[in-house]
Amino acid sequence: MSDSSRDTAEGAGWGAAEHGAYTRLMPAKVQKVSWLDPRTLWAARNGVLASWFGDPTGSTRGRWVAQREAAGAPADKVIRRADPDRFSFMVIGDTGEGDDPQYAVVPGFLKVSQDTSFALVASDVIYPVGSADDYDTKFFRPYQEYRAPIYAIPGNHDWYEGLGGFMRVFCDDAPPLTPPPAPRPASRAWWRALLWHRPRPSDGHHLDEARKLRFSMEQQAVQPGPYWAIDAGPVRIVGIDTGLLGTIDAEQGAWLREVSRGPRPKILVTGSPLYVDGEHHPCAIEGGGTVDAIVRDPDHHYVASIGGDIHNYQRYPVGLADGRTLQYVVAGGGGAFMHATHTIPRVSVAGVTERDFRCYPLRGDSLAFYSRLYGRRLRLRRLFTLTEAEATAVVAERLGIPPTRDPGTPVRVGRRVRLIASLLGAGGSPDRTSRVRLPVRKLYTQLFSPGSATYSPPFFKCFLRLDVTPDAVRLRCFAATGNRAQELDPPVEDEVTIPLK
């Protein structure tokens, strides 16, 4: 087994490593997503409009669900598979930017996914706005060699064009919805409708051609709607749709409560993680209650919750009052630009401490990555760039923990290193960072995100493989750096065995 980032800097992808062969899989012309481009920001405006003028996601989702049920989809939204008691499946989140980081994941994903029964995409299948025409290079082409079905839950970006592209691809070529009645003039809904981004009339005209890339019978998957449950072997996997603003509507909440009943062990897959960046986000349900309350209920027998949306890997083993441990996982590192982990403060939430918490990339590697990014974009490389050893050392100093990776020779943490770590929002104690961390994180992901720059490996991408037996689920997080070594032998960055009994 190859070294991981916890073992060596080379295992993390640093150094003069040979770049991977993933570029051979890419189309000749790649249209990169830039979050600095005003046109991209304007096209992705629906999330802001929903927060200002009211979120129409719940009513739109209800109409999609009603349409699918009228077409014959099962009312309980359960996909009943014939998998044996021992099987495996893949989870990959926030995939669809269609550029180097997404395609860099593919060789390792294909290698690790051999003999798996199916895969799940956890949030944001297509960036920037879920257009049907983007599925060619951002879904069908990269995963054409994966020989099993792929199911998905939508993320907020898939909702930016009303979920039409997603429904056509994953829900039996669902036809467009009939437009809702016109809102009252000058009302909040009227202003929202006036400014709302909608798909182009020609969107999706090339979808039939794109489907040919995943056209074999063994690759086909039809799901009953944007949220669903899969009965596979001894487990039930429950996928929920958290829409534009990270909540679920009353109808979906009632369905979630019903589908969660019974003794069968369950795994939640959600577009909005319940624990992330050292914080608890229980996910409100319209009309009262939270998703996490349903997950924690001992009568529902959940063993894990896996969420996308945040573009890295995190794991929080939360102990419950009844003695169970629930594994809360963030798994959004499947292709979109890397969200920083070095901004995560010293973890202390729901009884989870630094000793229990896991993340990928390691915080030191995240800080080194972003220092290089800022150095390039600001043309201040000599000032901003930190070596991976310097970044690891200063993160350990700020958090008050031992270095996650042995730096070898001692590293001096000087004034410049501390200054750059502070400017880039490196975490410390929760009290120290809580006032500044979210604004700094927003600056990273929107102003100087890797998706807005030309850059090269290591990309710090990841994906999950889950091996299910009647007694346990073995969850492993594999790294994809864009370097050849990690393509040939993807390293395991984290592993946990989750009991089912």
Coordinates of C-alpha atoms in Angstrom, one line a residue:
M1 CA 0.0 0.0 0.0
S2 CA 1.3 3.4 -0.9
D3 CA 2.1 6.1 1.6
S4 CA -0.7 8.5 2.5
S5 CA -0.4 12.2 3.4
R6 CA -0.2 11.1 7.0
D7 CA 3.0 9.2 6.3
T8 CA 5.1 11.4 4.0
A9 CA 5.1 14.7 2.0
E10 CA 5.5 12.6 -1.1
G11 CA 2.5 10.6 -0.1
A12 CA 0.5 13.9 -0.1
G13 CA 1.6 14.6 -3.6
W14 CA 4.3 17.2 -2.9
G15 CA 7.7 17.2 -4.7
A16 CA 8.8 16.6 -8.3
A17 CA 6.3 13.8 -8.9
E18 CA 5.3 12.5 -12.3
H19 CA 1.9 13.9 -13.2
G20 CA -0.9 11.5 -13.9
A21 CA -2.3 10.2 -17.1
Y22 CA -5.8 11.6 -16.4
T23 CA -5.4 14.3 -19.0
R24 CA -5.9 11.6 -21.7
L25 CA -9.5 11.2 -20.5
M26 CA -10.3 14.9 -20.9
P27 CA -12.0 16.5 -23.9
A28 CA -9.8 18.5 -26.3
K29 CA -11.3 21.8 -25.1
V30 CA -12.1 22.3 -21.4
Q31 CA -14.2 25.3 -20.3
K32 CA -12.9 26.0 -16.8
V33 CA -15.4 27.3 -14.2
S34 CA -14.1 30.6 -12.8
W35 CA -15.9 32.0 -9.7
L36 CA -14.2 35.3 -10.5
D37 CA -16.1 35.6 -13.7
P38 CA -19.1 38.0 -13.3
R39 CA -21.1 35.9 -15.8
T40 CA -20.7 32.8 -13.7
L41 CA -21.8 34.7 -10.5
W42 CA -24.8 36.1 -12.3
A43 CA -25.9 32.7 -13.7
A44 CA -25.6 31.3 -10.2
R45 CA -27.7 34.1 -8.6
N46 CA -30.8 31.9 -7.7
G47 CA -29.4 31.0 -4.3
V48 CA -29.1 34.7 -3.3
L49 CA -32.6 35.4 -4.7
A50 CA -34.1 32.5 -2.8
S51 CA -32.6 33.9 0.5
W52 CA -33.9 37.4 -0.3
F53 CA -37.4 36.7 -1.8
G54 CA -38.3 33.3 -0.5
D55 CA -37.2 29.8 -1.5
P56 CA -39.3 28.1 -4.1
T57 CA -37.4 24.8 -3.9
G58 CA -40.0 23.0 -1.8
S59 CA -42.9 23.7 -4.1
T60 CA -40.9 23.0 -7.2
R61 CA -39.6 19.7 -5.7
G62 CA -43.2 18.7 -4.9
R63 CA -44.2 19.2 -8.5
W64 CA -41.3 17.1 -9.7
V65 CA -42.2 14.3 -7.2
A66 CA -45.9 14.4 -8.3
Q67 CA -44.9 14.2 -11.9
R68 CA -42.7 11.2 -11.3
E69 CA -45.4 9.4 -9.3
A70 CA -47.9 10.1 -12.1
A71 CA -45.4 8.5 -14.5
G72 CA -45.3 5.3 -12.3
A73 CA -42.4 5.9 -9.9
P74 CA -43.0 4.1 -6.5
A75 CA -44.8 6.3 -4.0
D76 CA -42.4 5.2 -1.2
K77 CA -39.4 6.2 -3.4
V78 CA -37.5 3.1 -2.4
I79 CA -35.2 1.4 -5.0
R80 CA -35.1 -2.3 -4.1
R81 CA -31.9 -3.8 -5.4
A82 CA -30.9 -7.5 -5.4
D83 CA -27.5 -7.1 -3.8
P84 CA -26.2 -9.9 -1.6
D85 CA -25.5 -9.4 2.1
R86 CA -21.9 -8.7 1.2
F87 CA -21.4 -5.9 -1.4
S88 CA -19.6 -2.6 -1.9
F89 CA -20.5 0.8 -3.3
M90 CA -18.7 4.1 -4.0
V91 CA -19.5 7.7 -2.8
I92 CA -18.1 10.7 -4.6
G93 CA -19.3 14.3 -3.9
D94 CA -19.3 17.7 -5.7
T95 CA -17.9 16.4 -8.9
G96 CA -18.9 18.4 -11.9
E97 CA -16.5 21.2 -12.8
G98 CA -15.2 19.3 -15.8
D99 CA -11.6 20.4 -15.4
D100 CA -8.3 18.8 -14.2
P101 CA -9.3 18.2 -10.6
Q102 CA -12.4 16.3 -11.6
Y103 CA -10.7 14.1 -14.2
A104 CA -7.7 13.6 -11.8
V105 CA -10.1 11.6 -9.6
V106 CA -11.2 9.2 -12.3
P107 CA -8.2 6.8 -12.7
G108 CA -8.1 6.1 -9.0
F109 CA -11.8 5.9 -8.7
L110 CA -12.0 3.3 -11.5
K111 CA -9.2 1.3 -9.9
V112 CA -10.8 1.2 -6.4
S113 CA -14.3 0.8 -7.7
Q114 CA -13.7 -2.5 -9.4
D115 CA -16.3 -5.1 -8.2
T116 CA -18.6 -2.5 -6.6
S117 CA -22.3 -2.7 -7.1
F118 CA -23.1 1.0 -7.7
A119 CA -22.0 4.5 -7.0
L120 CA -23.6 7.6 -5.4
V121 CA -22.9 11.2 -6.3
A122 CA -23.5 13.2 -3.1
S123 CA -24.4 16.8 -4.1
D124 CA -23.5 19.2 -7.0
V125 CA -23.4 16.8 -9.9
I126 CA -22.9 19.8 -12.4
Y127 CA -21.3 23.2 -11.9
P128 CA -22.0 26.1 -12.2
V129 CA -25.8 25.9 -12.6
G130 CA -26.7 22.2 -13.4
S131 CA -27.2 22.8 -17.2
A132 CA -28.3 19.7 -19.1
D133 CA -25.7 20.3 -21.8
D134 CA -22.9 20.2 -19.3
Y135 CA -23.6 16.5 -18.4
D136 CA -21.6 15.5 -21.5
T137 CA -18.1 16.5 -20.2
K138 CA -18.9 16.6 -16.5
F139 CA -20.7 13.3 -16.0
F140 CA -21.1 10.9 -18.9
R141 CA -17.5 11.3 -20.2
P142 CA -15.5 11.1 -16.9
Y143 CA -17.5 8.0 -15.7
Q144 CA -18.1 6.2 -18.9
E145 CA -15.8 3.4 -17.9
Y146 CA -17.5 2.8 -14.6
R147 CA -19.5 -0.3 -15.4
A148 CA -22.2 -0.1 -12.7
P149 CA -25.2 2.3 -12.0
I150 CA -24.7 5.7 -10.6
Y151 CA -27.4 7.3 -8.4
A152 CA -27.3 10.9 -7.2
I153 CA -28.8 13.5 -4.9
P154 CA -28.8 17.1 -6.1
G155 CA -26.8 20.0 -4.6
N156 CA -27.6 23.7 -4.6
H157 CA -25.9 24.1 -8.0
D158 CA -28.1 21.5 -9.6
W159 CA -31.0 23.5 -8.5
Y160 CA -29.8 26.8 -10.1
E161 CA -31.8 25.9 -13.3
G162 CA -34.7 24.3 -11.5
L163 CA -33.3 20.8 -11.4
G164 CA -34.4 20.1 -15.0
G165 CA -31.0 18.7 -16.2
F166 CA -30.7 16.5 -13.1
M167 CA -34.3 15.1 -13.6
R168 CA -33.7 14.3 -17.2
V169 CA -30.5 12.4 -16.5
F170 CA -31.3 10.5 -13.3
C171 CA -35.1 10.2 -13.4
D172 CA -36.1 8.5 -16.6
D173 CA -35.8 11.5 -18.9
A174 CA -38.4 13.5 -16.9
P175 CA -40.1 16.1 -19.1
P176 CA -40.0 19.8 -18.2
L177 CA -42.5 21.1 -15.5
T178 CA -45.5 23.2 -16.5
P179 CA -44.8 26.8 -15.4
P180 CA -46.5 27.7 -12.1
P181 CA -49.2 30.4 -12.0
A182 CA -47.9 34.0 -12.4
P183 CA -47.3 35.6 -9.0
R184 CA -49.1 38.8 -7.8
P185 CA -47.4 41.9 -9.3
A186 CA -44.8 43.6 -7.1
S187 CA -44.9 40.8 -4.6
R188 CA -41.7 39.1 -3.3
A189 CA -42.5 36.1 -5.6
W190 CA -43.0 38.5 -8.5
W191 CA -39.6 40.1 -8.0
R192 CA -38.0 36.7 -7.6
A193 CA -39.6 35.4 -10.8
L194 CA -38.5 38.6 -12.7
L195 CA -34.8 38.1 -11.7
W196 CA -34.7 34.3 -11.7
H197 CA -32.2 32.4 -13.8
R198 CA -33.7 29.9 -16.2
P199 CA -32.2 27.4 -18.6
R200 CA -31.8 28.3 -22.2
P201 CA -34.5 27.0 -24.6
S202 CA -31.9 24.9 -26.4
D203 CA -30.4 23.4 -23.2
G204 CA -30.2 19.6 -23.4
H205 CA -30.4 19.2 -27.2
H206 CA -27.2 17.2 -27.1
L207 CA -28.1 15.0 -24.1
D208 CA -29.1 12.0 -26.2
E209 CA -25.7 11.9 -27.8
A210 CA -24.0 12.3 -24.4
R211 CA -25.9 9.3 -23.0
K212 CA -24.3 7.0 -25.4
L213 CA -21.1 7.2 -23.3
R214 CA -22.9 5.3 -20.5
F215 CA -25.4 3.3 -22.5
S216 CA -24.8 -0.4 -21.5
M217 CA -27.6 -2.1 -19.5
E218 CA -25.3 -2.6 -16.5
Q219 CA -24.7 1.1 -16.2
Q220 CA -28.4 2.2 -16.1
A221 CA -30.0 3.6 -13.0
V222 CA -33.4 5.1 -12.7
Q223 CA -34.4 6.8 -9.4
P224 CA -37.9 7.9 -8.4
G225 CA -37.0 11.5 -7.8
P226 CA -34.5 13.9 -6.2
Y227 CA -34.7 12.1 -2.9
W228 CA -34.9 8.3 -2.5
A229 CA -34.0 5.3 -0.5
I230 CA -32.0 2.3 -1.7
D231 CA -32.4 -1.2 -0.1
A232 CA -29.2 -3.0 -0.7
G233 CA -28.1 -6.1 1.1
P234 CA -28.5 -5.6 4.9
V235 CA -28.7 -1.8 4.8
R236 CA -31.0 1.0 3.6
I237 CA -29.3 4.1 2.1
V238 CA -31.4 7.2 2.4
G239 CA -30.7 10.1 0.1
I240 CA -32.2 13.5 0.8
D241 CA -32.4 16.7 -1.3
T242 CA -31.5 19.9 0.7
G243 CA -32.2 22.2 -2.2
L244 CA -30.9 25.7 -2.6
L245 CA -30.6 26.7 1.1
G246 CA -29.7 23.5 2.9
T247 CA -33.2 22.6 4.3
I248 CA -35.9 20.2 3.4
D249 CA -39.7 20.8 2.9
A250 CA -42.5 19.3 5.0
E251 CA -43.4 16.7 2.5
Q252 CA -39.9 15.4 2.2
G253 CA -39.6 15.5 6.0
A254 CA -42.7 13.3 6.4
W255 CA -41.3 10.9 3.9
L256 CA -37.9 10.8 5.7
R257 CA -39.6 10.0 9.1
E258 CA -41.5 7.2 7.4
V259 CA -38.7 5.7 5.5
S260 CA -36.4 5.8 8.6
R261 CA -38.7 3.5 10.6
G262 CA -37.7 -0.1 11.3
P263 CA -34.7 -2.0 12.5
R264 CA -32.7 -2.1 9.3
P265 CA -29.4 -0.3 9.6
K266 CA -29.4 3.0 7.7
I267 CA -26.9 5.4 6.1
L268 CA -28.0 9.0 5.3
V269 CA -26.6 10.7 2.2
T270 CA -27.3 14.4 2.1
G271 CA -26.3 17.5 0.2
S272 CA -25.6 19.4 3.4
P273 CA -23.4 17.8 6.0
L274 CA -24.7 17.7 9.6
Y275 CA -21.3 18.2 11.1
V276 CA -18.7 20.3 9.3
D277 CA -15.8 22.6 10.1
G278 CA -16.2 21.9 13.8
E279 CA -19.8 22.9 13.9
H280 CA -23.2 21.2 14.1
H281 CA -25.8 21.9 11.4
P282 CA -28.8 19.7 12.1
C283 CA -30.7 20.7 8.9
A284 CA -34.1 22.2 9.6
I285 CA -37.3 20.6 8.3
E286 CA -40.2 22.9 7.3
G287 CA -42.8 22.8 9.9
G288 CA -40.5 21.7 12.7
G289 CA -37.9 19.2 13.6
T290 CA -34.5 18.5 12.1
V291 CA -32.9 15.8 10.0
D292 CA -30.3 15.1 12.7
A293 CA -33.0 14.4 15.3
I294 CA -34.3 11.7 12.9
V295 CA -30.8 10.3 12.4
R296 CA -30.1 10.2 16.1
D297 CA -33.4 8.5 17.1
P298 CA -32.4 5.0 18.3
D299 CA -35.6 3.5 16.8
H300 CA -34.3 4.5 13.3
H301 CA -31.0 2.7 13.5
Y302 CA -28.8 5.1 11.5
V303 CA -25.1 4.3 11.7
A304 CA -23.6 7.1 9.5
S305 CA -24.4 10.3 7.7
I306 CA -22.5 11.3 4.6
G307 CA -22.8 14.8 3.2
G308 CA -21.4 16.7 0.2
D309 CA -21.3 20.5 -0.5
I310 CA -18.0 21.1 1.3
H311 CA -15.1 20.2 -1.0
N312 CA -12.9 18.1 1.3
Y313 CA -13.2 15.1 3.6
Q314 CA -14.0 15.3 7.3
R315 CA -15.2 12.7 9.9
Y316 CA -16.7 13.2 13.3
P317 CA -17.4 10.1 15.4
V318 CA -20.2 11.4 17.6
G319 CA -21.1 9.4 20.8
L320 CA -24.8 9.3 21.6
A321 CA -26.5 9.0 25.0
D322 CA -27.5 5.5 24.4
G323 CA -23.9 4.3 23.8
R324 CA -24.0 4.3 20.0
T325 CA -21.4 6.1 17.9
L326 CA -22.6 7.8 14.7
Q327 CA -20.1 8.5 12.0
Y328 CA -20.7 12.0 10.5
V329 CA -18.7 12.3 7.3
V330 CA -18.1 15.2 4.8
A331 CA -17.3 13.8 1.4
G332 CA -17.3 16.6 -1.2
G333 CA -13.8 16.2 -2.6
G334 CA -14.8 14.5 -5.9
G335 CA -13.8 17.2 -8.4
A336 CA -14.7 20.8 -7.5
F337 CA -12.0 23.2 -6.2
M338 CA -10.6 22.3 -2.8
H339 CA -12.2 24.0 0.3
A340 CA -9.6 24.8 2.9
T341 CA -9.2 22.6 5.9
H342 CA -6.6 24.8 7.6
T343 CA -9.4 27.2 8.6
I344 CA -11.1 24.5 10.8
P345 CA -10.4 25.5 14.4
R346 CA -9.3 23.1 17.1
V347 CA -12.2 20.6 17.1
S348 CA -14.4 20.4 20.2
V349 CA -18.0 19.6 19.2
A350 CA -20.5 17.0 20.5
G351 CA -17.7 15.3 22.5
V352 CA -15.5 15.0 19.4
T353 CA -12.0 16.3 19.9
E354 CA -8.8 16.6 17.8
R355 CA -7.9 13.1 18.9
D356 CA -11.0 11.7 17.2
F357 CA -11.4 14.1 14.2
R358 CA -10.1 13.3 10.8
C359 CA -9.8 15.4 7.7
Y360 CA -8.2 15.4 4.2
P361 CA -6.3 17.3 3.1
L362 CA -4.4 17.6 6.3
R363 CA -4.6 21.2 7.6
G364 CA -0.9 21.8 6.9
D365 CA -1.2 20.6 3.3
S366 CA -4.2 22.9 2.9
L367 CA -2.3 25.9 4.2
A368 CA 0.7 25.2 2.0
F369 CA -1.6 24.8 -1.0
Y370 CA -3.4 28.1 -0.4
S371 CA -0.1 29.9 0.3
R372 CA 1.1 28.9 -3.2
L373 CA -2.3 29.9 -4.7
Y374 CA -2.2 33.4 -3.1
G375 CA 1.5 33.8 -3.9
R376 CA 0.7 33.2 -7.6
R377 CA -2.3 35.4 -7.9
L378 CA -0.9 38.3 -5.9
R379 CA 2.5 37.9 -7.5
L380 CA 4.1 37.7 -4.1
R381 CA 5.4 34.2 -4.1
R382 CA 8.5 34.8 -2.0
L383 CA 6.3 36.3 0.8
F384 CA 3.3 34.0 0.7
T385 CA 4.6 30.6 -0.2
L386 CA 5.1 28.2 2.7
T387 CA 6.7 24.8 2.4
E388 CA 4.6 21.9 3.4
A389 CA 6.9 21.4 6.5
E390 CA 6.5 25.1 7.5
A391 CA 2.7 24.9 7.1
T392 CA 2.5 21.7 9.1
A393 CA 4.5 23.2 11.9
V394 CA 2.6 26.5 12.2
V395 CA -0.8 24.7 12.1
A396 CA 0.4 22.4 14.9
E397 CA 1.5 25.4 16.9
R398 CA -1.7 27.3 16.4
L399 CA -3.9 24.4 17.3
G400 CA -1.7 23.2 20.2
I401 CA -1.4 19.7 18.8
P402 CA 1.5 17.5 17.6
P403 CA 2.2 17.7 13.9
T404 CA 0.0 15.2 12.0
R405 CA 3.0 14.2 9.8
D406 CA 6.5 13.9 11.1
P407 CA 8.5 16.8 9.5
G408 CA 11.8 14.9 9.8
T409 CA 14.3 17.7 10.6
P410 CA 13.0 20.4 13.0
V411 CA 11.3 23.4 11.3
R412 CA 11.7 26.9 12.5
V413 CA 8.4 28.8 12.7
G414 CA 9.3 32.4 12.2
R415 CA 7.5 35.7 12.0
R416 CA 6.8 35.5 8.3
V417 CA 5.3 32.0 8.6
R418 CA 3.1 33.0 11.5
L419 CA 2.0 36.1 9.5
I420 CA 1.0 34.2 6.4
A421 CA -0.8 31.6 8.5
S422 CA -2.8 34.4 10.2
L423 CA -3.6 36.1 6.9
L424 CA -4.8 32.9 5.4
G425 CA -7.1 32.2 8.4
A426 CA -5.3 29.2 9.9
G427 CA -7.4 27.8 12.7
G428 CA -6.7 28.0 16.5
S429 CA -9.0 27.6 19.5
P430 CA -12.7 27.9 18.7
D431 CA -13.0 31.1 20.7
R432 CA -10.1 32.7 18.8
T433 CA -11.3 31.9 15.3
S434 CA -15.1 31.9 15.5
R435 CA -15.4 35.6 14.7
V436 CA -13.2 35.6 11.6
R437 CA -13.3 32.1 10.2
L438 CA -16.5 32.2 8.1
P439 CA -15.6 35.6 6.3
V440 CA -12.1 34.3 5.6
R441 CA -13.5 31.0 4.2
K442 CA -15.9 32.9 2.0
L443 CA -12.9 35.0 0.7
Y444 CA -11.0 31.8 -0.2
T445 CA -13.8 30.0 -2.0
Q446 CA -15.1 32.9 -4.0
L447 CA -12.2 35.3 -4.5
F448 CA -9.1 33.1 -4.7
S449 CA -10.6 29.6 -5.1
P450 CA -8.4 27.1 -7.0
G451 CA -11.2 26.9 -9.6
S452 CA -10.3 30.5 -10.6
A453 CA -6.6 29.9 -11.3
T454 CA -4.4 27.8 -13.5
Y455 CA -2.7 25.3 -11.2
S456 CA -1.2 21.8 -11.1
P457 CA -1.1 18.8 -8.7
P458 CA -1.5 18.0 -5.9
F459 CA -5.2 18.6 -6.1
F460 CA -6.2 16.9 -2.8
K461 CA -9.3 15.3 -4.1
C462 CA -10.9 12.2 -2.6
F463 CA -13.7 9.6 -2.8
L464 CA -15.1 6.8 -0.6
R465 CA -15.5 3.1 -0.9
L466 CA -17.9 1.4 1.5
D467 CA -17.7 -2.4 2.0
V468 CA -20.9 -3.9 3.5
T469 CA -21.2 -7.2 5.4
P470 CA -24.1 -8.4 7.7
D471 CA -22.1 -7.2 10.7
A472 CA -20.3 -4.0 9.7
V473 CA -19.6 -1.3 7.1
R474 CA -15.9 -0.6 6.3
L475 CA -15.6 3.0 5.1
R476 CA -12.4 4.1 3.4
C477 CA -11.4 7.6 2.1
F478 CA -9.0 7.4 -0.9
A479 CA -6.9 10.3 -2.1
A480 CA -6.5 11.6 -5.7
T481 CA -3.7 14.1 -6.1
G482 CA -3.3 14.2 -9.9
N483 CA 0.1 12.5 -9.7
R484 CA 0.9 9.2 -11.3
A485 CA 1.9 7.4 -8.1
Q486 CA -1.5 8.0 -6.5
E487 CA -3.3 7.0 -9.7
L488 CA -1.6 3.6 -9.8
D489 CA -2.1 3.0 -6.0
P490 CA -4.6 5.4 -4.4
P491 CA -3.6 5.9 -0.8
V492 CA -6.1 5.4 2.0
E493 CA -6.4 8.6 4.0
D494 CA -8.9 7.4 6.6
E495 CA -10.6 4.2 7.5
V496 CA -13.3 3.2 10.0
T497 CA -15.3 0.1 10.6
I498 CA -18.9 0.8 11.5
P499 CA -20.8 -2.0 13.4
L500 CA -24.3 -2.8 12.2
K501 CA -25.4 -4.8 15.2

